[in-house]
mmCIF file of C-alpha atoms in Angstrom:
data_model
loop_
_atom_site.group_PDB
_atom_site.id
_atom_site.type_symbol
_atom_site.label_atom_id
_atom_site.label_comp_id
_atom_site.label_asym_id
_atom_site.label_seq_id
_atom_site.Cartn_x
_atom_site.Cartn_y
_atom_site.Cartn_z
ATOM 1 C CA MET F 23 0.000 0.000 0.000
ATOM 2 C CA THR F 24 2.905 2.347 0.674
ATOM 3 C CA ASP F 25 6.300 2.998 -0.862
ATOM 4 C CA PRO F 26 8.216 5.215 1.588
ATOM 5 C CA THR F 27 11.421 7.183 1.078
ATOM 6 C CA GLY F 28 13.149 9.722 3.284
ATOM 7 C CA SER F 29 15.705 12.487 3.179
ATOM 8 C CA GLY F 30 15.918 13.167 6.897
ATOM 9 C CA PRO F 31 18.278 12.006 9.643
ATOM 10 C CA GLY F 32 17.718 9.262 12.175
ATOM 11 C CA THR F 33 16.916 5.565 12.118
ATOM 12 C CA ILE F 34 15.306 4.300 8.917
ATOM 13 C CA THR F 35 13.543 0.923 8.818
ATOM 14 C CA ARG F 36 14.265 -1.586 6.061
ATOM 15 C CA ASP F 37 11.162 -0.426 4.178
ATOM 16 C CA GLY F 38 12.286 3.198 4.360
ATOM 17 C CA CYS F 39 10.169 4.568 7.243
ATOM 18 C CA ALA F 40 11.742 7.191 9.491
ATOM 19 C CA VAL F 41 11.363 6.051 13.096
ATOM 20 C CA ASP F 42 12.031 9.476 14.596
ATOM 21 C CA LEU F 43 9.363 11.017 12.374
ATOM 22 C CA TYR F 44 6.751 8.506 13.525
ATOM 23 C CA ARG F 45 7.651 9.299 17.127
ATOM 24 C CA ARG F 46 6.676 12.923 16.479
ATOM 25 C CA PHE F 47 3.162 12.168 15.267
ATOM 26 C CA PRO F 48 0.711 13.306 17.944
ATOM 27 C CA VAL F 49 -1.982 11.225 19.570
ATOM 28 C CA LEU F 50 -5.320 12.488 18.240
ATOM 29 C CA GLY F 51 -7.759 10.927 20.679
ATOM 30 C CA GLU F 52 -7.467 7.377 19.321
ATOM 31 C CA PRO F 53 -6.523 5.703 22.639
ATOM 32 C CA GLU F 54 -9.493 7.295 24.420
ATOM 33 C CA LEU F 55 -11.835 6.305 21.584
ATOM 34 C CA ILE F 56 -10.670 2.700 21.766
ATOM 35 C CA HIS F 57 -10.715 2.718 25.579
ATOM 36 C CA ASP F 58 -14.347 3.873 25.621
ATOM 37 C CA ASN F 59 -15.357 0.868 23.505
ATOM 38 C CA LEU F 60 -13.580 -1.787 25.556
ATOM 39 C CA PRO F 61 -14.134 -3.275 29.002
ATOM 40 C CA PRO F 62 -11.732 -2.201 31.788
ATOM 41 C CA GLY F 63 -8.389 -3.968 31.657
ATOM 42 C CA ALA F 64 -9.057 -5.400 28.202
ATOM 43 C CA ARG F 65 -6.634 -7.529 26.241
ATOM 44 C CA VAL F 66 -5.787 -5.490 23.136
ATOM 45 C CA LEU F 67 -3.890 -6.387 19.963
ATOM 46 C CA ASP F 68 -2.593 -3.376 18.022
ATOM 47 C CA LEU F 69 -1.824 -4.412 14.432
ATOM 48 C CA GLY F 70 0.787 -2.215 12.732
ATOM 49 C CA ALA F 71 1.588 -0.515 16.025
ATOM 50 C CA GLY F 72 4.738 1.277 14.882
ATOM 51 C CA VAL F 73 6.383 3.151 17.756
ATOM 52 C CA GLY F 74 3.372 2.666 20.045
ATOM 53 C CA ARG F 75 1.577 5.958 19.462
ATOM 54 C CA ILE F 76 -1.722 4.236 20.314
ATOM 55 C CA ALA F 77 -0.499 1.113 22.118
ATOM 56 C CA ASP F 78 1.405 2.784 24.960
ATOM 57 C CA PRO F 79 -1.409 5.211 25.907
ATOM 58 C CA LEU F 80 -3.774 2.215 26.013
ATOM 59 C CA VAL F 81 -1.432 0.600 28.533
ATOM 60 C CA ALA F 82 -1.564 3.804 30.575
ATOM 61 C CA LEU F 83 -5.368 3.533 30.481
ATOM 62 C CA GLY F 84 -5.149 0.122 32.132
ATOM 63 C CA HIS F 85 -5.256 -2.293 29.189
ATOM 64 C CA HIS F 86 -2.954 -5.226 28.418
ATOM 65 C CA VAL F 87 -1.592 -4.463 24.965
ATOM 66 C CA VAL F 88 0.372 -6.525 22.456
ATOM 67 C CA ALA F 89 1.910 -4.318 19.765
ATOM 68 C CA VAL F 90 2.629 -5.955 16.400
ATOM 69 C CA ASP F 91 4.920 -4.490 13.756
ATOM 70 C CA ASP F 92 7.440 -5.931 11.315
ATOM 71 C CA SER F 93 10.039 -3.286 12.231
ATOM 72 C CA PRO F 94 12.233 -4.009 15.280
ATOM 73 C CA GLU F 95 13.395 -0.386 15.095
ATOM 74 C CA MET F 96 9.825 0.827 15.562
ATOM 75 C CA LEU F 97 9.090 -1.647 18.348
ATOM 76 C CA SER F 98 12.237 -0.646 20.239
ATOM 77 C CA ARG F 99 10.532 2.680 21.017
ATOM 78 C CA LEU F 100 7.665 1.051 22.937
ATOM 79 C CA GLN F 101 7.354 2.065 26.575
ATOM 80 C CA GLY F 102 4.726 -0.283 27.994
ATOM 81 C CA ALA F 103 3.092 -2.501 25.381
ATOM 82 C CA ARG F 104 4.439 -6.009 24.733
ATOM 83 C CA PRO F 105 6.216 -6.090 21.352
ATOM 84 C CA VAL F 106 5.781 -8.789 18.728
ATOM 85 C CA CYS F 107 7.857 -8.449 15.573
ATOM 86 C CA SER F 108 5.880 -9.977 12.717
ATOM 87 C CA ARG F 109 4.093 -9.212 9.503
ATOM 88 C CA ILE F 110 0.398 -8.807 10.234
ATOM 89 C CA GLU F 111 -0.669 -11.207 7.485
ATOM 90 C CA THR F 112 1.323 -14.140 8.910
ATOM 91 C CA LEU F 113 0.678 -13.462 12.595
ATOM 92 C CA HIS F 114 -0.427 -16.490 14.637
ATOM 93 C CA LEU F 115 -0.415 -15.882 18.393
ATOM 94 C CA PRO F 116 -1.620 -18.529 20.909
ATOM 95 C CA GLU F 117 -4.127 -16.097 22.426
ATOM 96 C CA GLN F 118 -7.189 -14.064 21.564
ATOM 97 C CA PHE F 119 -8.085 -10.496 22.465
ATOM 98 C CA ASP F 120 -11.055 -8.429 23.603
ATOM 99 C CA GLY F 121 -10.109 -5.781 21.073
ATOM 100 C CA VAL F 122 -8.068 -5.875 17.871
ATOM 101 C CA VAL F 123 -7.034 -2.458 16.556
ATOM 102 C CA MET F 124 -6.445 -1.787 12.856
ATOM 103 C CA ALA F 125 -5.424 1.867 12.547
ATOM 104 C CA SER F 126 -3.713 3.674 9.666
ATOM 105 C CA HIS F 127 -6.376 2.904 7.036
ATOM 106 C CA LEU F 128 -5.411 -0.729 6.483
ATOM 107 C CA ALA F 129 -9.054 -1.266 5.514
ATOM 108 C CA ASN F 130 -8.401 0.695 2.300
ATOM 109 C CA THR F 131 -5.582 -1.560 1.129
ATOM 110 C CA PRO F 132 -6.378 -1.854 -2.606
ATOM 111 C CA THR F 133 -5.781 -5.550 -3.339
ATOM 112 C CA ASP F 134 -8.372 -8.042 -2.087
ATOM 113 C CA GLU F 135 -5.769 -10.675 -1.250
ATOM 114 C CA GLU F 136 -3.662 -8.374 0.932
ATOM 115 C CA ARG F 137 -6.617 -6.669 2.591
ATOM 116 C CA HIS F 138 -8.330 -9.961 3.386
ATOM 117 C CA ALA F 139 -5.078 -11.289 4.845
ATOM 118 C CA LEU F 140 -5.047 -8.289 7.205
ATOM 119 C CA TYR F 141 -8.686 -8.823 8.164
ATOM 120 C CA GLY F 142 -7.921 -12.532 8.525
ATOM 121 C CA ALA F 143 -5.251 -11.809 11.123
ATOM 122 C CA ALA F 144 -7.731 -9.687 13.047
ATOM 123 C CA ARG F 145 -10.385 -12.414 12.834
ATOM 124 C CA ARG F 146 -7.965 -15.116 14.059
ATOM 125 C CA HIS F 147 -7.066 -13.141 17.134
ATOM 126 C CA VAL F 148 -10.329 -11.569 18.247
ATOM 127 C CA ALA F 149 -12.175 -13.365 21.045
ATOM 128 C CA PRO F 150 -15.703 -14.646 20.279
ATOM 129 C CA THR F 151 -17.180 -11.797 22.330
ATOM 130 C CA GLY F 152 -14.539 -9.261 21.257
ATOM 131 C CA MET F 153 -14.427 -6.580 18.589
ATOM 132 C CA VAL F 154 -12.217 -5.264 15.808
ATOM 133 C CA LEU F 155 -11.790 -1.475 15.837
ATOM 134 C CA VAL F 156 -10.845 -0.112 12.427
ATOM 135 C CA GLU F 157 -9.751 3.267 11.060
ATOM 136 C CA TRP F 158 -10.500 3.885 7.380
ATOM 137 C CA HIS F 159 -10.746 6.508 4.681
ATOM 138 C CA THR F 160 -14.444 7.222 4.212
ATOM 139 C CA PRO F 161 -16.056 7.534 0.765
ATOM 140 C CA GLU F 162 -16.341 11.275 1.409
ATOM 141 C CA TRP F 163 -12.563 11.524 1.808
ATOM 142 C CA PHE F 164 -12.057 10.021 -1.654
ATOM 143 C CA ASP F 165 -14.753 12.233 -3.133
ATOM 144 C CA SER F 166 -13.018 15.355 -1.796
ATOM 145 C CA LEU F 167 -9.787 14.644 -3.675
ATOM 146 C CA GLY F 168 -8.791 16.192 -6.968
ATOM 147 C CA ILE F 169 -5.655 15.827 -9.049
ATOM 148 C CA GLY F 170 -2.909 18.059 -7.656
ATOM 149 C CA THR F 171 -1.489 19.079 -4.294
ATOM 150 C CA THR F 172 -3.497 19.824 -1.176
ATOM 151 C CA GLU F 173 -2.822 22.647 1.260
ATOM 152 C CA PRO F 174 -0.305 21.782 4.022
ATOM 153 C CA GLY F 175 -1.696 20.680 7.354
ATOM 154 C CA ALA F 176 -0.175 20.249 10.808
ATOM 155 C CA LEU F 177 0.323 16.997 12.726
ATOM 156 C CA GLY F 178 1.782 18.410 15.917
ATOM 157 C CA ASP F 179 5.094 19.899 14.815
ATOM 158 C CA VAL F 180 5.078 17.853 11.593
ATOM 159 C CA THR F 181 3.711 19.469 8.420
ATOM 160 C CA SER F 182 2.114 17.254 5.782
ATOM 161 C CA TRP F 183 0.499 17.596 2.374
ATOM 162 C CA LEU F 184 -0.874 15.273 -0.258
ATOM 163 C CA GLN F 185 -0.126 15.139 -3.973
ATOM 164 C CA VAL F 186 -2.847 13.210 -5.800
ATOM 165 C CA HIS F 187 -1.643 11.573 -9.010
ATOM 166 C CA ALA F 188 -4.790 9.714 -10.076
ATOM 167 C CA THR F 189 -8.313 8.899 -8.922
ATOM 168 C CA ASP F 190 -9.582 6.124 -11.150
ATOM 169 C CA ALA F 191 -12.199 3.404 -10.671
ATOM 170 C CA GLY F 192 -12.643 3.963 -6.956
ATOM 171 C CA ARG F 193 -8.930 4.118 -6.208
ATOM 172 C CA VAL F 194 -6.513 6.899 -5.419
ATOM 173 C CA ASP F 195 -2.797 7.016 -6.190
ATOM 174 C CA ALA F 196 -1.048 9.714 -4.162
ATOM 175 C CA THR F 197 2.128 10.793 -2.394
ATOM 176 C CA VAL F 198 2.089 12.209 1.119
ATOM 177 C CA THR F 199 4.999 14.419 2.166
ATOM 178 C CA TYR F 200 6.007 15.055 5.774
ATOM 179 C CA ALA F 201 8.294 17.909 6.785
ATOM 180 C CA LEU F 202 9.989 18.421 10.143
ATOM 181 C CA GLY F 203 12.541 21.226 10.323
ATOM 182 C CA ASP F 204 14.875 20.820 7.352
ATOM 183 C CA SER F 205 13.984 17.154 6.811
ATOM 184 C CA THR F 206 11.304 15.702 4.551
ATOM 185 C CA TRP F 207 9.910 12.222 3.943
ATOM 186 C CA THR F 208 7.548 11.010 1.240
ATOM 187 C CA GLN F 209 5.273 7.982 0.979
ATOM 188 C CA ARG F 210 3.633 6.901 -2.258
ATOM 189 C CA PHE F 211 0.440 4.959 -1.603
ATOM 190 C CA GLN F 212 -2.680 3.596 -3.218
ATOM 191 C CA ALA F 213 -6.034 3.245 -1.485
ATOM 192 C CA ARG F 214 -9.412 1.826 -2.454
ATOM 193 C CA ARG F 215 -12.771 3.520 -1.929
ATOM 194 C CA PHE F 216 -15.550 1.506 -0.281
ATOM 195 C CA THR F 217 -19.177 2.389 0.183
ATOM 196 C CA GLU F 218 -20.797 1.063 3.345
ATOM 197 C CA PRO F 219 -22.532 -1.847 1.526
ATOM 198 C CA GLU F 220 -19.206 -2.762 -0.075
ATOM 199 C CA LEU F 221 -17.501 -2.516 3.309
ATOM 200 C CA ARG F 222 -20.078 -4.821 4.883
ATOM 201 C CA ALA F 223 -19.584 -7.375 2.106
ATOM 202 C CA ASP F 224 -15.800 -7.128 2.390
ATOM 203 C CA LEU F 225 -15.933 -7.782 6.124
ATOM 204 C CA ALA F 226 -18.372 -10.664 5.666
ATOM 205 C CA ALA F 227 -15.900 -12.341 3.298
ATOM 206 C CA CYS F 228 -13.540 -12.509 6.294
ATOM 207 C CA ASP F 229 -16.153 -13.690 8.829
ATOM 208 C CA LEU F 230 -16.561 -10.245 10.353
ATOM 209 C CA ALA F 231 -19.788 -8.241 10.682
ATOM 210 C CA PHE F 232 -20.021 -4.455 10.536
ATOM 211 C CA ASP F 233 -21.264 -3.169 13.910
ATOM 212 C CA GLY F 234 -21.486 0.606 13.577
ATOM 213 C CA TYR F 235 -19.365 3.734 13.490
ATOM 214 C CA LEU F 236 -17.411 5.037 16.482
ATOM 215 C CA THR F 237 -17.151 8.700 15.452
ATOM 216 C CA GLU F 238 -19.452 11.303 13.940
ATOM 217 C CA THR F 239 -17.096 11.568 10.973
ATOM 218 C CA ARG F 240 -17.349 7.768 10.464
ATOM 219 C CA SER F 241 -13.543 7.587 10.393
ATOM 220 C CA TRP F 242 -13.584 4.572 12.758
ATOM 221 C CA PHE F 243 -15.931 1.595 12.750
ATOM 222 C CA ARG F 244 -16.424 -1.562 14.778
ATOM 223 C CA ALA F 245 -16.728 -5.135 13.504
ATOM 224 C CA ARG F 246 -17.652 -8.318 15.357
ATOM 225 C CA PRO F 247 -16.572 -11.901 14.645
ATOM 226 C CA VAL F 248 -19.098 -14.265 13.124
ATOM 227 C CA SER F 249 -18.920 -18.010 12.656
ATOM 228 C CA ARG F 250 -19.694 -19.882 9.497
ATOM 229 C CA PRO F 251 -22.644 -22.320 9.864
#
């Protein structure tokens, strides 16, 4: 989904992500949103946890968090969550969780095979009475995009902007640029647009059932595990 490159200093992961940049991204209410949807002291699996921007605050809120990422450099920055270095798609832990978190718009991964492998990992690890909490790009986000460069926006002390290369057949091809001081990083990515009926069908293909939105902007939704008859 992404093709990152960087021109800034600091530790760079094998796929080109700048660890120090990810450490500077602010928390934007995600831990509290997740906390409010889980029982006290829940077992939480954070898929694609990175440096623990969400995982560590969840620990501080009293949850037992396993943070999964395929970058040991990212995981080395964790403060409280238990690290597991693995690709999400091939993850097989001997435990299940009250909540499985899929942040960073993994739900918009364009290829069915890759996206369903991500959902499959969530389904394997969610407890029968648990939930999967997912961040996604809404249809309205796709509809707001035009070819060209967006105005810069602030993520804490990081500035970012988006250059849209193409919006064809329900997909977007774009490059996001991050700037911090004199350093910049870019990530080329593709994402797929889903309507709610398409989202429900996509989840059902992975034995998950859509269970409502968590925010007024519909940027997060909840899914529940279902069993095949």
